[in-house]
Amino acid sequence: MRDLRESCRIAVIQAAPVMFDKAACTVKAVELIRAAAAERAELIVFPELFIPGYPYGMTFGFTVGSRTAPGRKDWGLYYDNSILVPGPETEVLARAAREARAYVSIGVSERDHVNATLYNTNLIFSPEGELLTVHRKLKPTGAERVVWGDADRHYFPIAQTPWGPMASLICWESYMPLARVALYEKGITLYLSPNTNDNEEWQSTIRHIAIEGHCFFINCDMVFTRDMYPAGLHCPEEIGRLPDIVCRGGSCVVDPYGHYVTQPVWDREAVILADLDLTQVPRSRMEFDGCGHYSRPDVLKLTVDDR
């Protein structure tokens, strides 16, 4: 492992998107980047699908073998507010990262430049404003598959940082053991997890992964309420069945030993600051280095398509 900068100030952004409004979401993201920069954050992490929000509870009129015209209109609204990568919104975000002199990770709904497929995507920008990595979610979870397609490229990109290799897996991708190993094999020290997963069991998962990979696990969730859905959607019954707080958050940072650096934050927006001690990463691997001295490549091998 190459020498690492010993400390990193991180800002985990637990915030509500402006649902189905890419312009307003982008403006809010820039404001939050500036707020985090004012706290001297060097790495700023946003949740999954911050632009234009996660359409929790919506079916878009899909049932097995049929669709509805009103659902198609709602999907069209979401499609129109998904963004091109690169595109106008990424230019704004890149400029904000450059002005903040910070790495910025943010989840977006990506609209393909050629076809009409959407992807659940995470972007990482450098402090120079360069778009370093584009990661498309390998397999959308459950009914997400009626909204977003499987990744066709950008499987396991790595951002090289002063604190070591950094990468993201989106929400339940982290339940895919081989996907985790694909990142461990690249030596990641910072494991970013933009997600919409506010259940108790998830907290056990993230602490396990931090220990398994002996890396810092950045758990970044959003918080939003039922009344934040835009007026005029064609599914009032679906929205009406949702709880008042649709996603409660739970964002936090876990160290390479599985201990909370910051406790989970629930039911409110927050900019969660933490100072990470990167010397913990190599020291934590003294007795267990899952893709190093504790591996058996003569017995177990992983083949990765790294497009």
Tab-separated table of C-alpha atoms in Angstrom:
chain	number	residue	atom	x	y	z
A	1	MET	CA	0.000	0.000	0.000
A	2	ARG	CA	1.399	3.377	-0.976
A	3	ASP	CA	1.762	6.177	1.555
A	4	LEU	CA	-1.533	7.812	2.473
A	5	ARG	CA	-2.319	11.298	3.670
A	6	GLU	CA	-3.067	10.629	7.309
A	7	SER	CA	-6.223	12.672	7.804
A	8	CYS	CA	-9.354	13.455	5.815
A	9	ARG	CA	-12.217	15.731	6.796
A	10	ILE	CA	-15.423	14.362	5.349
A	11	ALA	CA	-18.929	15.804	5.106
A	12	VAL	CA	-21.778	13.307	4.742
A	13	ILE	CA	-24.810	15.103	3.333
A	14	GLN	CA	-28.073	13.699	4.676
A	15	ALA	CA	-30.582	15.838	2.829
A	16	ALA	CA	-33.928	15.792	1.072
A	17	PRO	CA	-33.965	16.157	-2.695
A	18	VAL	CA	-36.416	18.459	-4.437
A	19	MET	CA	-38.431	15.587	-5.814
A	20	PHE	CA	-38.612	15.264	-9.621
A	21	ASP	CA	-36.902	18.649	-10.162
A	22	LYS	CA	-33.359	18.329	-11.489
A	23	ALA	CA	-32.755	22.088	-11.623
A	24	ALA	CA	-33.770	22.648	-7.997
A	25	CYS	CA	-31.861	19.543	-6.858
A	26	THR	CA	-28.721	20.823	-8.569
A	27	VAL	CA	-29.072	24.235	-6.933
A	28	LYS	CA	-29.532	22.598	-3.526
A	29	ALA	CA	-26.507	20.360	-4.106
A	30	VAL	CA	-24.330	23.388	-4.869
A	31	GLU	CA	-25.554	25.147	-1.726
A	32	LEU	CA	-24.730	22.087	0.374
A	33	ILE	CA	-21.293	21.735	-1.219
A	34	ARG	CA	-20.581	25.338	-0.277
A	35	ALA	CA	-21.810	24.768	3.272
A	36	ALA	CA	-19.563	21.712	3.633
A	37	ALA	CA	-16.605	23.596	2.154
A	38	ALA	CA	-17.113	26.315	4.764
A	39	GLU	CA	-16.487	23.560	7.336
A	40	ARG	CA	-13.214	22.678	5.550
A	41	ALA	CA	-14.525	19.373	4.194
A	42	GLU	CA	-12.154	17.670	1.752
A	43	LEU	CA	-14.599	14.928	0.731
A	44	ILE	CA	-18.332	15.634	0.362
A	45	VAL	CA	-20.712	12.693	-0.086
A	46	PHE	CA	-24.367	12.865	-1.201
A	47	PRO	CA	-27.001	10.083	-1.163
A	48	GLU	CA	-28.240	7.815	-3.907
A	49	LEU	CA	-30.329	9.540	-6.604
A	50	PHE	CA	-30.096	12.980	-5.011
A	51	ILE	CA	-30.906	14.285	-8.491
A	52	PRO	CA	-33.921	14.120	-8.979
A	53	GLY	CA	-34.919	12.044	-5.918
A	54	TYR	CA	-35.882	8.445	-5.206
A	55	PRO	CA	-39.508	7.702	-6.242
A	56	TYR	CA	-40.190	5.481	-3.253
A	57	GLY	CA	-43.538	3.690	-3.327
A	58	MET	CA	-44.433	4.537	-6.929
A	59	THR	CA	-45.266	1.816	-9.471
A	60	PHE	CA	-45.448	4.060	-12.567
A	61	GLY	CA	-48.486	2.012	-13.584
A	62	PHE	CA	-46.547	-1.235	-14.007
A	63	THR	CA	-48.162	-4.569	-13.258
A	64	VAL	CA	-47.200	-7.923	-14.733
A	65	GLY	CA	-48.095	-7.760	-18.408
A	66	SER	CA	-49.560	-4.246	-18.439
A	67	ARG	CA	-48.895	-0.530	-18.039
A	68	THR	CA	-51.161	2.483	-17.609
A	69	ALA	CA	-51.205	5.758	-19.510
A	70	PRO	CA	-51.142	7.902	-16.319
A	71	GLY	CA	-48.175	5.890	-15.012
A	72	ARG	CA	-46.372	6.477	-18.289
A	73	LYS	CA	-46.820	10.234	-17.766
A	74	ASP	CA	-45.288	10.041	-14.287
A	75	TRP	CA	-42.362	8.017	-15.646
A	76	GLY	CA	-41.950	10.622	-18.382
A	77	LEU	CA	-41.699	13.358	-15.750
A	78	TYR	CA	-39.006	11.404	-13.938
A	79	TYR	CA	-37.223	10.714	-17.227
A	80	ASP	CA	-37.256	14.399	-18.150
A	81	ASN	CA	-35.666	15.251	-14.794
A	82	SER	CA	-32.922	12.633	-15.079
A	83	ILE	CA	-29.622	14.044	-16.309
A	84	LEU	CA	-27.122	13.465	-19.075
A	85	VAL	CA	-23.591	12.526	-18.018
A	86	PRO	CA	-21.743	14.613	-18.982
A	87	GLY	CA	-24.294	17.375	-19.345
A	88	PRO	CA	-25.299	20.805	-18.043
A	89	GLU	CA	-25.861	19.619	-14.478
A	90	THR	CA	-22.514	17.853	-14.247
A	91	GLU	CA	-20.819	21.052	-15.418
A	92	VAL	CA	-22.445	22.925	-12.529
A	93	LEU	CA	-21.448	20.230	-10.038
A	94	ALA	CA	-17.891	20.137	-11.371
A	95	ARG	CA	-17.574	23.883	-10.932
A	96	ALA	CA	-18.894	23.607	-7.360
A	97	ALA	CA	-16.336	20.882	-6.549
A	98	ARG	CA	-13.559	23.031	-8.003
A	99	GLU	CA	-14.642	26.081	-6.013
A	100	ALA	CA	-14.874	23.980	-2.852
A	101	ARG	CA	-11.484	22.358	-3.590
A	102	ALA	CA	-13.021	19.063	-2.508
A	103	TYR	CA	-13.879	15.623	-3.842
A	104	VAL	CA	-17.649	15.395	-4.369
A	105	SER	CA	-19.637	12.174	-4.686
A	106	ILE	CA	-23.300	12.413	-5.699
A	107	GLY	CA	-26.031	10.021	-6.815
A	108	VAL	CA	-28.079	10.844	-9.907
A	109	SER	CA	-30.602	9.310	-12.250
A	110	GLU	CA	-28.620	9.224	-15.498
A	111	ARG	CA	-30.321	9.467	-18.873
A	112	ASP	CA	-28.482	7.722	-21.706
A	113	HIS	CA	-27.226	10.015	-24.479
A	114	VAL	CA	-28.454	7.665	-27.233
A	115	ASN	CA	-31.396	5.562	-26.063
A	116	ALA	CA	-34.175	6.103	-23.514
A	117	THR	CA	-32.702	3.967	-20.725
A	118	LEU	CA	-32.146	5.413	-17.260
A	119	TYR	CA	-29.354	4.335	-14.914
A	120	ASN	CA	-28.980	4.676	-11.158
A	121	THR	CA	-25.551	6.300	-11.176
A	122	ASN	CA	-22.983	7.676	-8.757
A	123	LEU	CA	-20.532	10.388	-9.822
A	124	ILE	CA	-17.245	11.426	-8.211
A	125	PHE	CA	-15.655	14.792	-9.016
A	126	SER	CA	-12.120	15.855	-8.167
A	127	PRO	CA	-11.107	19.097	-6.392
A	128	GLU	CA	-10.027	20.315	-9.838
A	129	GLY	CA	-13.560	19.835	-11.151
A	130	GLU	CA	-12.800	16.716	-13.207
A	131	LEU	CA	-15.435	14.005	-13.430
A	132	LEU	CA	-13.296	11.141	-12.141
A	133	THR	CA	-15.696	8.211	-12.012
A	134	VAL	CA	-19.138	7.253	-13.281
A	135	HIS	CA	-20.544	4.142	-11.619
A	136	ARG	CA	-23.838	2.672	-12.820
A	137	LYS	CA	-25.681	0.365	-10.425
A	138	LEU	CA	-25.067	-3.203	-11.531
A	139	LYS	CA	-28.543	-4.521	-10.756
A	140	PRO	CA	-31.473	-2.315	-9.728
A	141	THR	CA	-33.282	-3.785	-6.737
A	142	GLY	CA	-36.740	-5.316	-7.079
A	143	ALA	CA	-39.246	-2.972	-8.728
A	144	GLU	CA	-36.451	-0.457	-9.416
A	145	ARG	CA	-35.971	-2.520	-12.583
A	146	VAL	CA	-39.023	-0.910	-14.166
A	147	VAL	CA	-37.272	2.477	-13.855
A	148	TRP	CA	-33.535	1.884	-14.319
A	149	GLY	CA	-31.558	-0.516	-16.485
A	150	ASP	CA	-28.663	-2.784	-15.518
A	151	ALA	CA	-25.249	-1.185	-15.830
A	152	ASP	CA	-23.741	-1.812	-19.242
A	153	ARG	CA	-20.346	-0.313	-18.320
A	154	HIS	CA	-18.687	1.655	-15.508
A	155	TYR	CA	-18.812	-1.371	-13.208
A	156	PHE	CA	-16.059	-0.753	-10.632
A	157	PRO	CA	-14.306	2.566	-11.295
A	158	ILE	CA	-11.787	3.790	-8.733
A	159	ALA	CA	-10.911	7.364	-7.817
A	160	GLN	CA	-7.303	7.695	-6.747
A	161	THR	CA	-7.143	10.137	-3.834
A	162	PRO	CA	-4.475	11.277	-1.361
A	163	TRP	CA	-6.138	8.914	1.125
A	164	GLY	CA	-5.960	5.876	-1.153
A	165	PRO	CA	-8.368	4.333	-3.681
A	166	MET	CA	-12.016	5.362	-3.272
A	167	ALA	CA	-15.093	3.799	-4.876
A	168	SER	CA	-18.831	3.435	-4.452
A	169	LEU	CA	-21.425	0.714	-4.454
A	170	ILE	CA	-25.023	1.913	-4.522
A	171	CYS	CA	-27.432	0.710	-1.828
A	172	TRP	CA	-28.053	-3.043	-2.136
A	173	GLU	CA	-25.067	-3.555	-4.416
A	174	SER	CA	-23.298	-3.869	-1.079
A	175	TYR	CA	-25.191	-7.122	-0.498
A	176	MET	CA	-23.385	-8.604	-3.532
A	177	PRO	CA	-20.328	-10.351	-2.016
A	178	LEU	CA	-18.394	-10.554	-5.282
A	179	ALA	CA	-18.956	-6.868	-5.996
A	180	ARG	CA	-17.438	-6.029	-2.626
A	181	VAL	CA	-14.452	-8.234	-3.351
A	182	ALA	CA	-13.979	-6.510	-6.710
A	183	LEU	CA	-13.404	-3.293	-4.747
A	184	TYR	CA	-11.287	-4.916	-2.039
A	185	GLU	CA	-8.981	-6.302	-4.724
A	186	LYS	CA	-8.325	-2.697	-5.778
A	187	GLY	CA	-7.224	-1.805	-2.264
A	188	ILE	CA	-9.964	0.685	-1.428
A	189	THR	CA	-9.570	2.657	1.777
A	190	LEU	CA	-12.786	4.695	1.395
A	191	TYR	CA	-15.951	2.735	0.602
A	192	LEU	CA	-18.781	5.101	-0.343
A	193	SER	CA	-22.337	3.835	0.013
A	194	PRO	CA	-24.973	6.220	-1.321
A	195	ASN	CA	-28.281	4.574	-0.493
A	196	THR	CA	-31.952	4.786	0.461
A	197	ASN	CA	-31.866	2.164	3.177
A	198	ASP	CA	-33.047	3.241	6.602
A	199	ASN	CA	-33.760	-0.090	8.283
A	200	GLU	CA	-32.041	-1.385	11.398
A	201	GLU	CA	-30.518	-4.405	9.651
A	202	TRP	CA	-28.583	-2.122	7.294
A	203	GLN	CA	-26.598	-0.763	10.233
A	204	SER	CA	-25.370	-4.289	10.944
A	205	THR	CA	-24.452	-4.714	7.270
A	206	ILE	CA	-22.334	-1.583	7.055
A	207	ARG	CA	-20.384	-2.375	10.216
A	208	HIS	CA	-19.664	-5.869	8.913
A	209	ILE	CA	-18.423	-4.510	5.566
A	210	ALA	CA	-16.120	-2.033	7.293
A	211	ILE	CA	-14.531	-4.911	9.212
A	212	GLU	CA	-14.471	-7.254	6.207
A	213	GLY	CA	-12.758	-4.721	3.966
A	214	HIS	CA	-10.842	-2.961	6.754
A	215	CYS	CA	-11.800	0.342	5.189
A	216	PHE	CA	-13.832	3.385	6.165
A	217	PHE	CA	-17.490	2.869	5.259
A	218	ILE	CA	-19.331	6.083	4.382
A	219	ASN	CA	-23.049	5.435	4.796
A	220	CYS	CA	-24.962	8.261	3.095
A	221	ASP	CA	-28.745	8.088	3.114
A	222	MET	CA	-31.388	10.685	2.364
A	223	VAL	CA	-34.303	11.857	4.453
A	224	PHE	CA	-37.598	12.925	2.895
A	225	THR	CA	-41.291	13.101	3.707
A	226	ARG	CA	-44.533	12.217	1.946
A	227	ASP	CA	-45.472	15.860	1.416
A	228	MET	CA	-42.324	16.418	-0.670
A	229	TYR	CA	-43.728	14.503	-3.664
A	230	PRO	CA	-44.737	16.931	-6.409
A	231	ALA	CA	-48.368	17.834	-6.905
A	232	GLY	CA	-49.995	16.484	-10.040
A	233	LEU	CA	-48.642	12.922	-9.940
A	234	HIS	CA	-51.154	10.382	-11.244
A	235	CYS	CA	-50.813	8.029	-8.259
A	236	PRO	CA	-52.348	9.782	-5.224
A	237	GLU	CA	-53.334	6.477	-3.610
A	238	GLU	CA	-49.763	5.175	-3.778
A	239	ILE	CA	-48.392	8.387	-2.238
A	240	GLY	CA	-51.178	8.450	0.359
A	241	ARG	CA	-50.168	5.015	1.681
A	242	LEU	CA	-46.655	6.186	2.516
A	243	PRO	CA	-45.627	7.080	6.079
A	244	ASP	CA	-45.171	10.738	6.955
A	245	ILE	CA	-41.381	10.272	6.939
A	246	VAL	CA	-40.731	8.103	3.906
A	247	CYS	CA	-36.989	7.685	4.419
A	248	ARG	CA	-35.514	8.338	7.870
A	249	GLY	CA	-31.830	8.584	6.985
A	250	GLY	CA	-29.363	6.895	9.331
A	251	SER	CA	-26.232	8.309	7.692
A	252	CYS	CA	-22.979	7.707	9.542
A	253	VAL	CA	-19.295	6.833	9.184
A	254	VAL	CA	-17.796	3.511	10.324
A	255	ASP	CA	-14.079	2.919	10.866
A	256	PRO	CA	-12.034	-0.099	9.663
A	257	TYR	CA	-12.684	-1.898	12.967
A	258	GLY	CA	-16.463	-1.639	12.618
A	259	HIS	CA	-16.899	1.166	15.147
A	260	TYR	CA	-18.992	4.260	14.550
A	261	VAL	CA	-16.937	7.384	13.916
A	262	THR	CA	-20.241	9.260	13.846
A	263	GLN	CA	-23.499	7.856	15.152
A	264	PRO	CA	-26.430	7.417	12.737
A	265	VAL	CA	-28.545	10.537	12.295
A	266	TRP	CA	-32.300	9.995	11.991
A	267	ASP	CA	-35.327	11.970	10.805
A	268	ARG	CA	-33.629	15.241	9.892
A	269	GLU	CA	-31.349	16.847	7.361
A	270	ALA	CA	-27.734	17.187	8.467
A	271	VAL	CA	-24.209	17.860	7.274
A	272	ILE	CA	-22.311	15.210	9.235
A	273	LEU	CA	-18.639	16.065	9.716
A	274	ALA	CA	-15.893	13.629	10.642
A	275	ASP	CA	-12.111	13.664	10.706
A	276	LEU	CA	-10.825	10.305	9.525
A	277	ASP	CA	-7.477	8.857	10.616
A	278	LEU	CA	-6.284	6.960	7.533
A	279	THR	CA	-3.428	5.326	9.448
A	280	GLN	CA	-6.117	3.009	10.830
A	281	VAL	CA	-6.527	1.305	7.451
A	282	PRO	CA	-3.139	-0.437	7.077
A	283	ARG	CA	-2.897	-1.076	10.828
A	284	SER	CA	-6.301	-2.755	10.850
A	285	ARG	CA	-5.078	-5.162	8.159
A	286	MET	CA	-2.213	-6.471	10.277
A	287	GLU	CA	-4.038	-9.722	11.110
A	288	PHE	CA	-6.631	-9.765	8.324
A	289	ASP	CA	-6.040	-8.528	4.777
A	290	GLY	CA	-8.783	-10.227	2.783
A	291	CYS	CA	-7.163	-9.746	-0.618
A	292	GLY	CA	-3.609	-9.872	0.692
A	293	HIS	CA	-1.995	-12.172	3.254
A	294	TYR	CA	-5.358	-13.659	4.322
A	295	SER	CA	-6.302	-14.694	0.779
A	296	ARG	CA	-5.788	-17.990	-1.078
A	297	PRO	CA	-5.654	-17.102	-4.789
A	298	ASP	CA	-4.507	-20.644	-5.517
A	299	VAL	CA	-7.898	-21.844	-4.224
A	300	LEU	CA	-10.303	-18.951	-4.836
A	301	LYS	CA	-10.336	-16.571	-7.797
A	302	LEU	CA	-12.652	-13.762	-8.859
A	303	THR	CA	-12.994	-12.845	-12.543
A	304	VAL	CA	-14.131	-9.261	-13.096
A	305	ASP	CA	-15.278	-7.592	-16.317
A	306	ASP	CA	-13.827	-4.155	-15.641
A	307	ARG	CA	-15.387	-2.155	-18.461
